Coordinates of C-alpha atoms and ligand atoms in Angstrom, one line a residue:
M1 CA 6.7 -40.8 191.3
E2 CA 9.8 -42.4 193.0
N3 CA 11.9 -40.3 190.6
L4 CA 10.3 -37.2 191.8
L5 CA 10.4 -38.3 195.4
A6 CA 14.2 -39.4 195.3
P7 CA 15.8 -35.8 195.5
I8 CA 13.2 -34.6 198.0
K9 CA 13.9 -37.4 200.4
A10 CA 17.7 -36.8 199.9
F11 CA 16.9 -33.1 200.8
L12 CA 15.0 -33.7 203.8
K13 CA 17.0 -35.0 206.9
C14 CA 14.1 -37.2 208.1
D15 CA 11.0 -38.9 207.0
T16 CA 7.5 -38.2 208.4
P17 CA 7.2 -40.3 211.5
D18 CA 4.6 -43.2 211.1
E19 CA 2.8 -41.8 214.2
W20 CA 1.9 -38.7 212.2
V21 CA 0.4 -40.7 209.3
T22 CA -1.6 -42.8 211.9
E23 CA -3.1 -39.5 213.2
A24 CA -3.5 -38.0 209.7
V25 CA -5.6 -40.8 208.3
K26 CA -8.2 -40.7 211.2
K27 CA -11.5 -39.7 209.8
E28 CA -12.1 -37.3 212.8
N29 CA -8.8 -35.4 211.7
L30 CA -9.9 -34.8 208.2
A31 CA -11.4 -31.6 208.8
V32 CA -8.3 -30.1 210.3
L33 CA -6.0 -31.8 207.8
L34 CA -7.8 -30.3 204.8
T35 CA -8.4 -26.9 206.5
D36 CA -4.8 -26.5 207.6
H37 CA -3.6 -27.5 204.1
L38 CA -6.0 -25.1 202.5
I39 CA -4.4 -22.2 204.6
C40 CA -1.0 -23.7 203.8
E41 CA -1.6 -23.1 200.0
L42 CA -2.7 -19.6 200.8
K43 CA 0.4 -19.0 202.9
A44 CA 2.6 -20.3 200.1
A45 CA 1.1 -17.8 197.7
Q46 CA 1.3 -15.0 200.2
S47 CA 5.0 -15.6 201.0
A48 CA 6.0 -15.9 197.2
M49 CA 4.0 -12.6 196.8
F50 CA 5.9 -11.0 199.6
L51 CA 9.1 -12.0 198.1
I52 CA 8.6 -10.5 194.7
R53 CA 6.7 -7.3 196.2
R54 CA 9.6 -6.8 198.5
Y55 CA 12.6 -7.6 196.3
A56 CA 11.6 -7.4 192.7
V57 CA 8.8 -5.6 191.3
D58 CA 7.7 -1.9 190.8
A59 CA 5.1 -0.2 192.9
D60 CA 2.1 -0.8 190.3
S61 CA 2.9 -4.4 189.9
A62 CA 3.1 -4.8 193.8
K63 CA -0.5 -3.2 193.8
A64 CA -1.8 -5.5 191.2
L65 CA -0.4 -8.5 193.2
L66 CA -2.1 -7.7 196.2
D67 CA -5.5 -6.9 194.4
W68 CA -5.2 -10.6 193.0
L69 CA -4.7 -12.1 196.4
K70 CA -7.4 -10.0 198.3
P71 CA -10.4 -12.0 197.5
Y72 CA -8.6 -15.3 198.6
E73 CA -7.7 -13.6 201.9
D74 CA -11.2 -12.1 202.4
F75 CA -12.6 -15.6 202.1
A76 CA -10.0 -17.2 204.4
Y77 CA -9.8 -14.5 207.2
R78 CA -12.9 -12.7 206.8
Q79 CA -15.3 -15.3 205.5
I80 CA -16.4 -13.0 202.6
G81 CA -17.3 -14.2 199.2
D82 CA -18.3 -17.4 197.5
W83 CA -15.3 -19.7 197.2
R84 CA -16.7 -20.9 193.7
E85 CA -16.1 -17.4 192.3
L86 CA -12.2 -17.7 193.2
E87 CA -11.3 -19.9 190.3
K88 CA -12.3 -17.1 187.9
L89 CA -9.7 -14.6 189.3
K90 CA -6.6 -13.9 187.2
L91 CA -3.7 -11.5 187.4
D92 CA -4.3 -9.4 184.3
K93 CA -1.2 -7.1 184.6
S94 CA 2.3 -8.1 183.4
M95 CA 4.8 -7.6 186.1
L96 CA 7.5 -4.7 185.8
V97 CA 10.8 -5.4 187.6
K98 CA 12.5 -2.9 189.6
S99 CA 15.3 -1.5 187.8
G100 CA 18.7 -2.5 188.8
S101 CA 17.6 -5.9 190.3
R102 CA 20.2 -8.4 189.1
Y103 CA 17.9 -11.4 189.9
G104 CA 14.5 -9.7 189.7
Q105 CA 13.3 -11.2 186.4
D106 CA 14.1 -14.8 187.4
L107 CA 12.5 -14.3 190.9
V108 CA 9.3 -12.8 189.3
D109 CA 9.0 -15.4 186.6
K110 CA 9.3 -18.4 189.0
M111 CA 7.2 -16.9 191.8
V112 CA 4.4 -15.6 189.6
M113 CA 4.0 -19.2 188.2
L114 CA 4.2 -20.6 191.7
I115 CA 1.5 -18.2 193.1
R116 CA -0.8 -19.1 190.2
E117 CA -0.4 -22.8 191.1
E118 CA -0.8 -22.2 194.7
L119 CA -4.0 -20.2 194.4
H120 CA -5.3 -23.2 192.1
H121 CA -4.4 -25.6 194.7
F122 CA -6.3 -23.5 197.3
Y123 CA -9.4 -23.8 195.2
Q124 CA -8.9 -27.4 194.6
V125 CA -8.7 -28.0 198.2
L126 CA -12.0 -26.0 198.8
E127 CA -13.6 -28.4 196.2
M128 CA -12.3 -31.4 198.1
M129 CA -13.8 -29.8 201.2
H130 CA -17.0 -29.4 199.6
K131 CA -16.9 -33.1 198.3
Y132 CA -16.3 -34.4 202.0
D133 CA -18.9 -32.0 203.4
I134 CA -16.4 -29.9 205.4
E135 CA -17.3 -26.4 206.0
Y136 CA -14.4 -24.0 206.2
D137 CA -13.8 -22.6 209.6
K138 CA -10.7 -20.6 210.7
I139 CA -7.8 -22.4 212.1
E140 CA -4.8 -21.5 214.1
S141 CA -1.5 -22.1 212.2
S142 CA 1.0 -24.7 213.4
R143 CA 4.5 -24.1 214.7
Y144 CA 6.4 -25.4 211.8
A145 CA 6.7 -22.3 209.5
K146 CA 7.2 -19.9 212.4
G147 CA 9.7 -22.4 213.8
L148 CA 11.9 -22.3 210.7
L149 CA 11.3 -18.4 209.8
R150 CA 12.6 -17.4 213.3
H151 CA 16.0 -18.4 212.1
V152 CA 16.1 -16.0 209.2
K153 CA 18.9 -13.6 209.3
T154 CA 17.9 -9.9 209.6
H155 CA 20.4 -8.4 207.2
E156 CA 20.4 -8.8 203.3
P157 CA 21.0 -10.6 201.1
D158 CA 21.3 -13.3 203.7
A159 CA 17.6 -12.7 204.8
L160 CA 16.3 -13.2 201.3
I161 CA 18.4 -16.4 200.9
D162 CA 17.3 -18.0 204.4
K163 CA 13.6 -17.2 203.4
L164 CA 14.2 -19.1 200.0
I165 CA 15.6 -22.0 201.7
C166 CA 12.8 -22.1 204.3
G167 CA 10.4 -22.0 201.2
A168 CA 12.2 -25.1 199.8
Y169 CA 11.9 -26.9 202.9
I170 CA 8.2 -26.3 203.3
E171 CA 7.5 -27.4 199.8
A172 CA 9.6 -30.5 200.0
R173 CA 8.2 -31.5 203.3
S174 CA 4.5 -31.1 201.8
C175 CA 5.6 -33.2 199.0
E176 CA 7.0 -35.9 201.1
R177 CA 3.7 -36.0 203.4
F178 CA 1.3 -36.1 200.3
A179 CA 3.3 -39.1 198.8
K180 CA 3.4 -40.6 202.5
I181 CA -0.4 -40.4 203.2
A182 CA -1.9 -40.6 199.6
P183 CA -2.1 -44.4 200.0
F184 CA -4.0 -44.6 203.1
L185 CA -6.6 -41.9 202.2
D186 CA -10.0 -42.1 200.6
K187 CA -9.2 -42.6 196.8
P188 CA -10.3 -39.2 195.5
L189 CA -8.2 -37.3 198.2
G190 CA -5.3 -39.7 197.6
D191 CA -5.4 -39.1 194.1
F192 CA -5.6 -35.3 194.5
Y193 CA -2.6 -35.5 196.6
I194 CA -0.5 -37.5 194.2
S195 CA -1.6 -34.9 191.5
L196 CA 0.0 -32.0 193.7
L197 CA 3.4 -33.7 193.9
R198 CA 4.5 -32.6 190.7
S199 CA 4.2 -29.0 191.1
E200 CA 5.2 -29.0 194.6
A201 CA 8.4 -30.8 193.7
R202 CA 9.2 -28.1 191.2
H203 CA 8.5 -25.5 193.8
Y204 CA 11.1 -26.8 196.1
Q205 CA 13.5 -26.8 193.3
D206 CA 12.6 -23.3 192.0
Y207 CA 13.1 -21.9 195.8
L208 CA 16.6 -23.7 196.0
T209 CA 17.8 -22.5 192.6
L210 CA 16.9 -19.0 193.3
A211 CA 18.6 -19.1 196.7
E212 CA 21.8 -20.3 194.9
E213 CA 21.5 -18.0 192.1
I214 CA 21.0 -14.9 194.5
A215 CA 23.7 -15.9 196.9
G216 CA 26.2 -16.4 194.1
H217 CA 28.4 -18.6 196.5
D218 CA 28.1 -21.8 198.2
I219 CA 25.0 -21.9 200.7
S220 CA 25.5 -25.6 201.6
A221 CA 26.2 -24.8 205.2
R222 CA 23.1 -22.7 205.5
I223 CA 20.8 -25.6 203.8
V224 CA 22.3 -28.1 206.4
F225 CA 21.6 -25.7 209.1
F226 CA 18.0 -25.5 208.1
A227 CA 17.7 -29.2 207.3
Q228 CA 18.3 -29.7 210.9
V229 CA 15.9 -27.0 212.1
E230 CA 13.4 -28.7 209.9
A231 CA 13.9 -32.2 211.0
D232 CA 13.6 -31.4 214.6
L233 CA 10.2 -29.7 214.1
I234 CA 9.1 -32.9 212.3
R235 CA 10.5 -35.2 214.9
Q236 CA 9.7 -33.4 218.2
P237 CA 6.6 -34.2 220.0
D238 CA 3.7 -31.8 219.2
S239 CA 0.3 -31.8 220.7
D240 CA -1.3 -29.7 218.1
F241 CA -2.1 -31.9 215.0
K242 CA -1.7 -30.0 211.6
F243 CA -0.5 -30.8 208.2
H244 CA 3.2 -29.9 209.1
S245 CA 3.0 -31.0 212.8
G246 CA 5.7 -33.0 214.6
T247 CA 5.2 -36.4 216.2
P248 CA 1.9 -36.6 217.9
A249 CA 2.3 -36.1 221.6
N250 CA -0.1 -38.1 223.9
Ligands
FE2_301 FE1 0.5 -25.9 196.6
FE2_302 FE1 3.9 -25.3 196.5

């Protein structure tokens, strides 16, 4: 586990504050922690899907991707459907890359695998919620992802590169938080969080590698910029406790 975490901790500019951990392990916060985590898994799948629909695949493939996601969104946003059915859903079409896309295939390969994993995590979080008798209820998202994405440039290819760097930070922070709280949680939940570390660690690397490949030049200054924005969101006081919230404000 330490081997997985060392590069993540080096990538992130700060550790999760202990005050956040104190809040996260409180029994009364379990429903918020799991529900917000659940929605983070869906958002991770949605944003990866957005990237390949926007940048890499043809129109038929884009439609197949949306159809794949729809039952998850129906469940999360419209409370339609039985969550147990979600595990059976598959993407049954192979993706066709837009012609002339230099990085399209690599983006599609990495992101389709990532989406599969995030949707599986979504299902696994629902299993955990079921186990702890937590009924799903809609939740407002935290300031975190918005706070990162508001700095994304508006012109291409810089916009794509920035979105990929933000993706890397969100994945890396999730990983760091899973590892940080796992020892203090009820064993089945702690074990589940540790089991998520491996795939999320690869996701952060995939985002970063894609950003570097697509840029084709040194993006370290941009990474440093987002590292600072991310660390500020984690360190600054935040009165809204969530999976990615800042230092709990009294
Ligand atoms: Fe995930
Ligand atoms: Fe992930």
